[in-house]
Coordinates of C-alpha atoms in Angstrom, one line a residue:
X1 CA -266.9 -55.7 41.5
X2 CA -266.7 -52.2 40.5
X3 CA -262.8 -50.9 41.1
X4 CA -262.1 -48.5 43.9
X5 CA -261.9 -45.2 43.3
X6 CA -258.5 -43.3 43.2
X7 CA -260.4 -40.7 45.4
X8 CA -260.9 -43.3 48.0
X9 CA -257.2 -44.9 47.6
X10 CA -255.7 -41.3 47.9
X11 CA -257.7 -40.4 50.7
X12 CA -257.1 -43.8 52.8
X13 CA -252.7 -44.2 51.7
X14 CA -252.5 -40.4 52.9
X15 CA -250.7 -40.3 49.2
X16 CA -251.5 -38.6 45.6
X17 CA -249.4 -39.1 42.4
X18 CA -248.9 -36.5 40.3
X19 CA -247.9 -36.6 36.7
X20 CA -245.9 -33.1 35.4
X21 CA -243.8 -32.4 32.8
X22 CA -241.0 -30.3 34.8
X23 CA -240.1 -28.4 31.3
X24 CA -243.1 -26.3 31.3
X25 CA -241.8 -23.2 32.6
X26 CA -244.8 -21.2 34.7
X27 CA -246.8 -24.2 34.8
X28 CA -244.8 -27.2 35.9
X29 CA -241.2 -26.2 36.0
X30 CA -238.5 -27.7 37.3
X31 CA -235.6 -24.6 37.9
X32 CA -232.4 -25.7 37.5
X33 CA -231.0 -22.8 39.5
X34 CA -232.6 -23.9 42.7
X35 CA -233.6 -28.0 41.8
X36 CA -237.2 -26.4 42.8
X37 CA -240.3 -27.0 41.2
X38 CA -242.2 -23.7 40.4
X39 CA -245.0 -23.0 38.1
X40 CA -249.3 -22.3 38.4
X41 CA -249.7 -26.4 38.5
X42 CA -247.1 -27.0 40.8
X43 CA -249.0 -24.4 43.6
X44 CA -252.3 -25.9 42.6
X45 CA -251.1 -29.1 43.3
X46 CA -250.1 -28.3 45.9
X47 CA -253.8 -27.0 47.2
X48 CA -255.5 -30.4 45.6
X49 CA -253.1 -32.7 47.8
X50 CA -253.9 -30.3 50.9
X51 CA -257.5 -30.6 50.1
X52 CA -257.0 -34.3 50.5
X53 CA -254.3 -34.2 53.3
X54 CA -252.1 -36.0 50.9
X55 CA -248.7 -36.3 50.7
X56 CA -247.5 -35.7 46.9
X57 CA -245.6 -38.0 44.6
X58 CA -244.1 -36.2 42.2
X59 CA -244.3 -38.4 38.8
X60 CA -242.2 -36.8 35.8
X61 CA -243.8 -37.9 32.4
X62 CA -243.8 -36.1 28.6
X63 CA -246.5 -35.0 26.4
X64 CA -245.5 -38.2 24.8
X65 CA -246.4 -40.7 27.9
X66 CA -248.7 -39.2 30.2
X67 CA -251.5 -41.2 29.1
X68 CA -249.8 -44.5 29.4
X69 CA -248.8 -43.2 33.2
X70 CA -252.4 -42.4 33.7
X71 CA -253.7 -45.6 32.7
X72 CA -251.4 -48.0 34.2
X73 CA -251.8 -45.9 37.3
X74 CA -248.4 -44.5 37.2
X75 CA -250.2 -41.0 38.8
X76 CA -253.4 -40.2 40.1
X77 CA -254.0 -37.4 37.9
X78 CA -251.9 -35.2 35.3
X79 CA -251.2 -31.5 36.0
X80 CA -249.1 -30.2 33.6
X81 CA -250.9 -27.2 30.8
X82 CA -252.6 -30.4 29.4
X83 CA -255.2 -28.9 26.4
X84 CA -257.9 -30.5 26.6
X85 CA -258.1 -32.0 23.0
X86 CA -261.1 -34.5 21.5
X87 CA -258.4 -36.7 20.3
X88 CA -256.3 -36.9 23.7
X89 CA -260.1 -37.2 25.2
X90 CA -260.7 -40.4 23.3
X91 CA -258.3 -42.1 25.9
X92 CA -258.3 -40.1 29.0
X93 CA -260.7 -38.0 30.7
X94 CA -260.5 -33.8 31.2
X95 CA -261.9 -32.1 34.3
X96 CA -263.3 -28.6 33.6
X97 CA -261.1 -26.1 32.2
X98 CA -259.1 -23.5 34.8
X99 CA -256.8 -21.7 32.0
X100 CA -257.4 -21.0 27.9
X101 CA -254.3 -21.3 26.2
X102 CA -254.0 -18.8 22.9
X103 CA -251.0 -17.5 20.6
X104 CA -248.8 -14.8 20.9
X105 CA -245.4 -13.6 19.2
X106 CA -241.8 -13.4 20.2
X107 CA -239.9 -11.3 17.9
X108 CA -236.3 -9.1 18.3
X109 CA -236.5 -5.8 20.1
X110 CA -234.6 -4.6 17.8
X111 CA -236.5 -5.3 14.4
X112 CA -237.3 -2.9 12.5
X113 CA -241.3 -3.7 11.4
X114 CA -242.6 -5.2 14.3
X115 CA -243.5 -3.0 16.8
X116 CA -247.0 -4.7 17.7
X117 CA -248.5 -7.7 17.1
X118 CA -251.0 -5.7 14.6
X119 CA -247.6 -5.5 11.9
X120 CA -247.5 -9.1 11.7
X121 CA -249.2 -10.0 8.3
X122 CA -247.1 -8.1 6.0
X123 CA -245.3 -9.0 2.9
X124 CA -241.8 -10.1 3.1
X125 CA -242.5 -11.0 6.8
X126 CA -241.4 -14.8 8.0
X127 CA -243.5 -16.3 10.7
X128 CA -242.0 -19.1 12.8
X129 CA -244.0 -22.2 14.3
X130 CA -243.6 -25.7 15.2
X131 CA -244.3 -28.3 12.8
X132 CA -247.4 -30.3 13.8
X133 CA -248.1 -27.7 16.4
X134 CA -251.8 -25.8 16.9
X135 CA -250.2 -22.9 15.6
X136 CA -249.6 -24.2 12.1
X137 CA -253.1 -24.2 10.7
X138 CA -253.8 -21.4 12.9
X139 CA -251.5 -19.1 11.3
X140 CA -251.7 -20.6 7.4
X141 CA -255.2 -19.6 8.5
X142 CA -254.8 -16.4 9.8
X143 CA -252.3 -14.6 7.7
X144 CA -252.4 -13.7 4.2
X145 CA -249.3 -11.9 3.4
X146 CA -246.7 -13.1 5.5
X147 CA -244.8 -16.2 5.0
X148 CA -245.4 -18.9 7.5
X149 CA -242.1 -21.0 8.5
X150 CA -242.5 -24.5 9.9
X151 CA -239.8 -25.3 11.9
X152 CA -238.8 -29.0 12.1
X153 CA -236.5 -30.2 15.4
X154 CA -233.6 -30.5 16.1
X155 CA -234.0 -26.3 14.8
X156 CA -235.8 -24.3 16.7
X157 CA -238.6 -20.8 16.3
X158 CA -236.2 -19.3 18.7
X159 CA -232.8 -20.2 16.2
X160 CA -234.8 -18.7 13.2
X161 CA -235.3 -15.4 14.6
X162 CA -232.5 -15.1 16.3
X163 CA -230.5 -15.7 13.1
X164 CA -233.2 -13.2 11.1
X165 CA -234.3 -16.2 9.0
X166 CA -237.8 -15.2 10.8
X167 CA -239.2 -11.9 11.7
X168 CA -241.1 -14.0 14.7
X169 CA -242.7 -16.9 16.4
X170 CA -245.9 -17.8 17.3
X171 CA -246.2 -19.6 20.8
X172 CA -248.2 -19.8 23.7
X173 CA -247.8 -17.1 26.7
X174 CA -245.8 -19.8 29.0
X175 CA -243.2 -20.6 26.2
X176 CA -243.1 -16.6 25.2
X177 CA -242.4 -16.1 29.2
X178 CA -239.3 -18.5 29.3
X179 CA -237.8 -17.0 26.2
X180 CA -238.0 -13.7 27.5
X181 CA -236.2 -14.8 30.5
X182 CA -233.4 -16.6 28.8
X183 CA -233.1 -14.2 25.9
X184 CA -232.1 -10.0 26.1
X185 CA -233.3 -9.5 22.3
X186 CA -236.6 -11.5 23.3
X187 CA -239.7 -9.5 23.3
X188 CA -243.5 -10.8 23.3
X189 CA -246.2 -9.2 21.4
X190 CA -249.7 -10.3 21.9
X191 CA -253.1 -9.7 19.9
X192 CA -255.9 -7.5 21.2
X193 CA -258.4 -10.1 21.2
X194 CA -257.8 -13.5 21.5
X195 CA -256.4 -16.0 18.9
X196 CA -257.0 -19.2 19.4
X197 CA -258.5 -20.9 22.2
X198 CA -257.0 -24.5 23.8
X199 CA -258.5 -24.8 27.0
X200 CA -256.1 -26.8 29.7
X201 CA -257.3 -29.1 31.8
X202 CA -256.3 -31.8 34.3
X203 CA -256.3 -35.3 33.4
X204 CA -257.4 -38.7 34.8
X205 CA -257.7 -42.1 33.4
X206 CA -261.1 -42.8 32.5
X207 CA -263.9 -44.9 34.2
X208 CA -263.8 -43.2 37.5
X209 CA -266.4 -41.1 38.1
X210 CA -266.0 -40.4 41.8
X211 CA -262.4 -39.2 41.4
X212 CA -263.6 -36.9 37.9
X213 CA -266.6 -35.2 40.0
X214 CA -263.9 -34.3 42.8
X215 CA -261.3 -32.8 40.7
X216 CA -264.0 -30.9 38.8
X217 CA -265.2 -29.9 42.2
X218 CA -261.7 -28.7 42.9
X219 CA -261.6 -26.5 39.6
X220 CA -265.0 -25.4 40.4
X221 CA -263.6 -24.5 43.7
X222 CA -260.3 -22.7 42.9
X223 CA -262.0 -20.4 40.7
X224 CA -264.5 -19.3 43.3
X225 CA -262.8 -18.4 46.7
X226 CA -259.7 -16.8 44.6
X227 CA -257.0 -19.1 44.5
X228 CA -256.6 -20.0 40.6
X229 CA -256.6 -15.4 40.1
X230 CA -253.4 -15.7 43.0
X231 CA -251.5 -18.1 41.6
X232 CA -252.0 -17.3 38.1
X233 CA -251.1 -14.1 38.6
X234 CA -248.3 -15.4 40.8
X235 CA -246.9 -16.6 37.7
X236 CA -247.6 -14.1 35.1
X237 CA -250.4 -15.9 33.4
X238 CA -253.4 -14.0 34.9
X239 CA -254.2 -13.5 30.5
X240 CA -254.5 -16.9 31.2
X241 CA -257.7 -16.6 32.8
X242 CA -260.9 -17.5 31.0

């Protein structure tokens, strides 16, 4: 018989799991200043489980094991900055998009040659990014005179410019948020237009249609009476926006 829907089984337990990852800082952040959890995903949340007079379960998990805690059924759905990738949709499934993800720079305040994002691609210049991240090819792609840096853990972006073996890093607006707040020398430059363009998404485990068409319904929702504009501007992602 066909299996009950985790719409039904959240609306009759009074109870929804959630997966986050509470290091995401504006999106699903734990602060360790106030044990609070804080961020655009955390509010909406917050609105999706009031939708369904839920209660919510908070379900920590990593980029590394949310879809294993999706499809064991671990949480009900994943709400963490998830981009919505083909290869990440080969085992779960995306609800419409409510944010676009694209790259911008954190350099020094104090350097000398970077002023705006526009001074980026000149010779000499060292770009930081993670290894394996989107904003490897991206940049190899993108620039033709500066050098591009792939930074391998346990170093960091951050540890490169800092130390002035990189002029700058390129990162998405959340990450270039929490480094300004931790760092004085940090400072974010961002492009004109757009570059690059990772949509984020919630996530479910697949085969359940009732459950997909309600959280797209939700999305849908948000974006129309106001609520996704609030809270994204709530936490300094309104560039966010699509």
């Amino acid at each position: 018989h066909p299996q009950v829907s985790k719409l039904e089984k959240i609306t009759k337990s009074g109870k929804a799991a959630i997966c986050i990852w509470p290091e995401y800082y504006s999106i699903s952040y734990k602060n360790p200043k106030t044990n609070e959890l804080e961020g655009i995903d955390i509010d909406l949340a917050r609105e999706l489980a009031k939708e369904l007079k839920a209660e919510i379960q908070w379900v920590e998990t990593t980029f590394a094991t949310f879809i294993p805690d999706l499809q064991t059924g671990k949480c009900d759905i994943g709400m963490f900055g998830l981009a919505a990738s083909l290869a990440r949709a080969q085992a779960v499934e995306f609800s419409h998009p409510y944010l676009v993800a694209s790259s911008v720079g954190v350099t020094r305040k104090d350097h000398p040659k970077l002023k705006r994002w526009e001074d980026i691609d000149q010779k000499g210049l060292v770009v930081a990014v993670s290894l394996g991240s989107v904003a490897e090819p991206l940049m190899r792609s993108y620039l033709k005179n500066a050098t591009v840096l792939a930074v391998q853990p346990p170093a960091t972006r951050e540890q490169e410019v800092m130390s002035g073996r990189a002029d700058i890093l390129v990162t998405d607006l959340a990450v270039a948020k929490k480094l300004e707040s931790i760092h004085p020398w940090a400072k974010t430059l961002a492009p004109k237009s757009k570059l690059g363009n990772w949509p984020y998404a919630y996530a479910i485990a697949q085969g359940d249609q009732v459950w997909l068409n309600w959280v797209n319904l939700f999305v849908d929702t948000i974006k129309r009476d106001g609520r996704l504009t609030t809270y994204a501007k709530k936490n300094g992602l309104e560039s966010m926006l699509e």
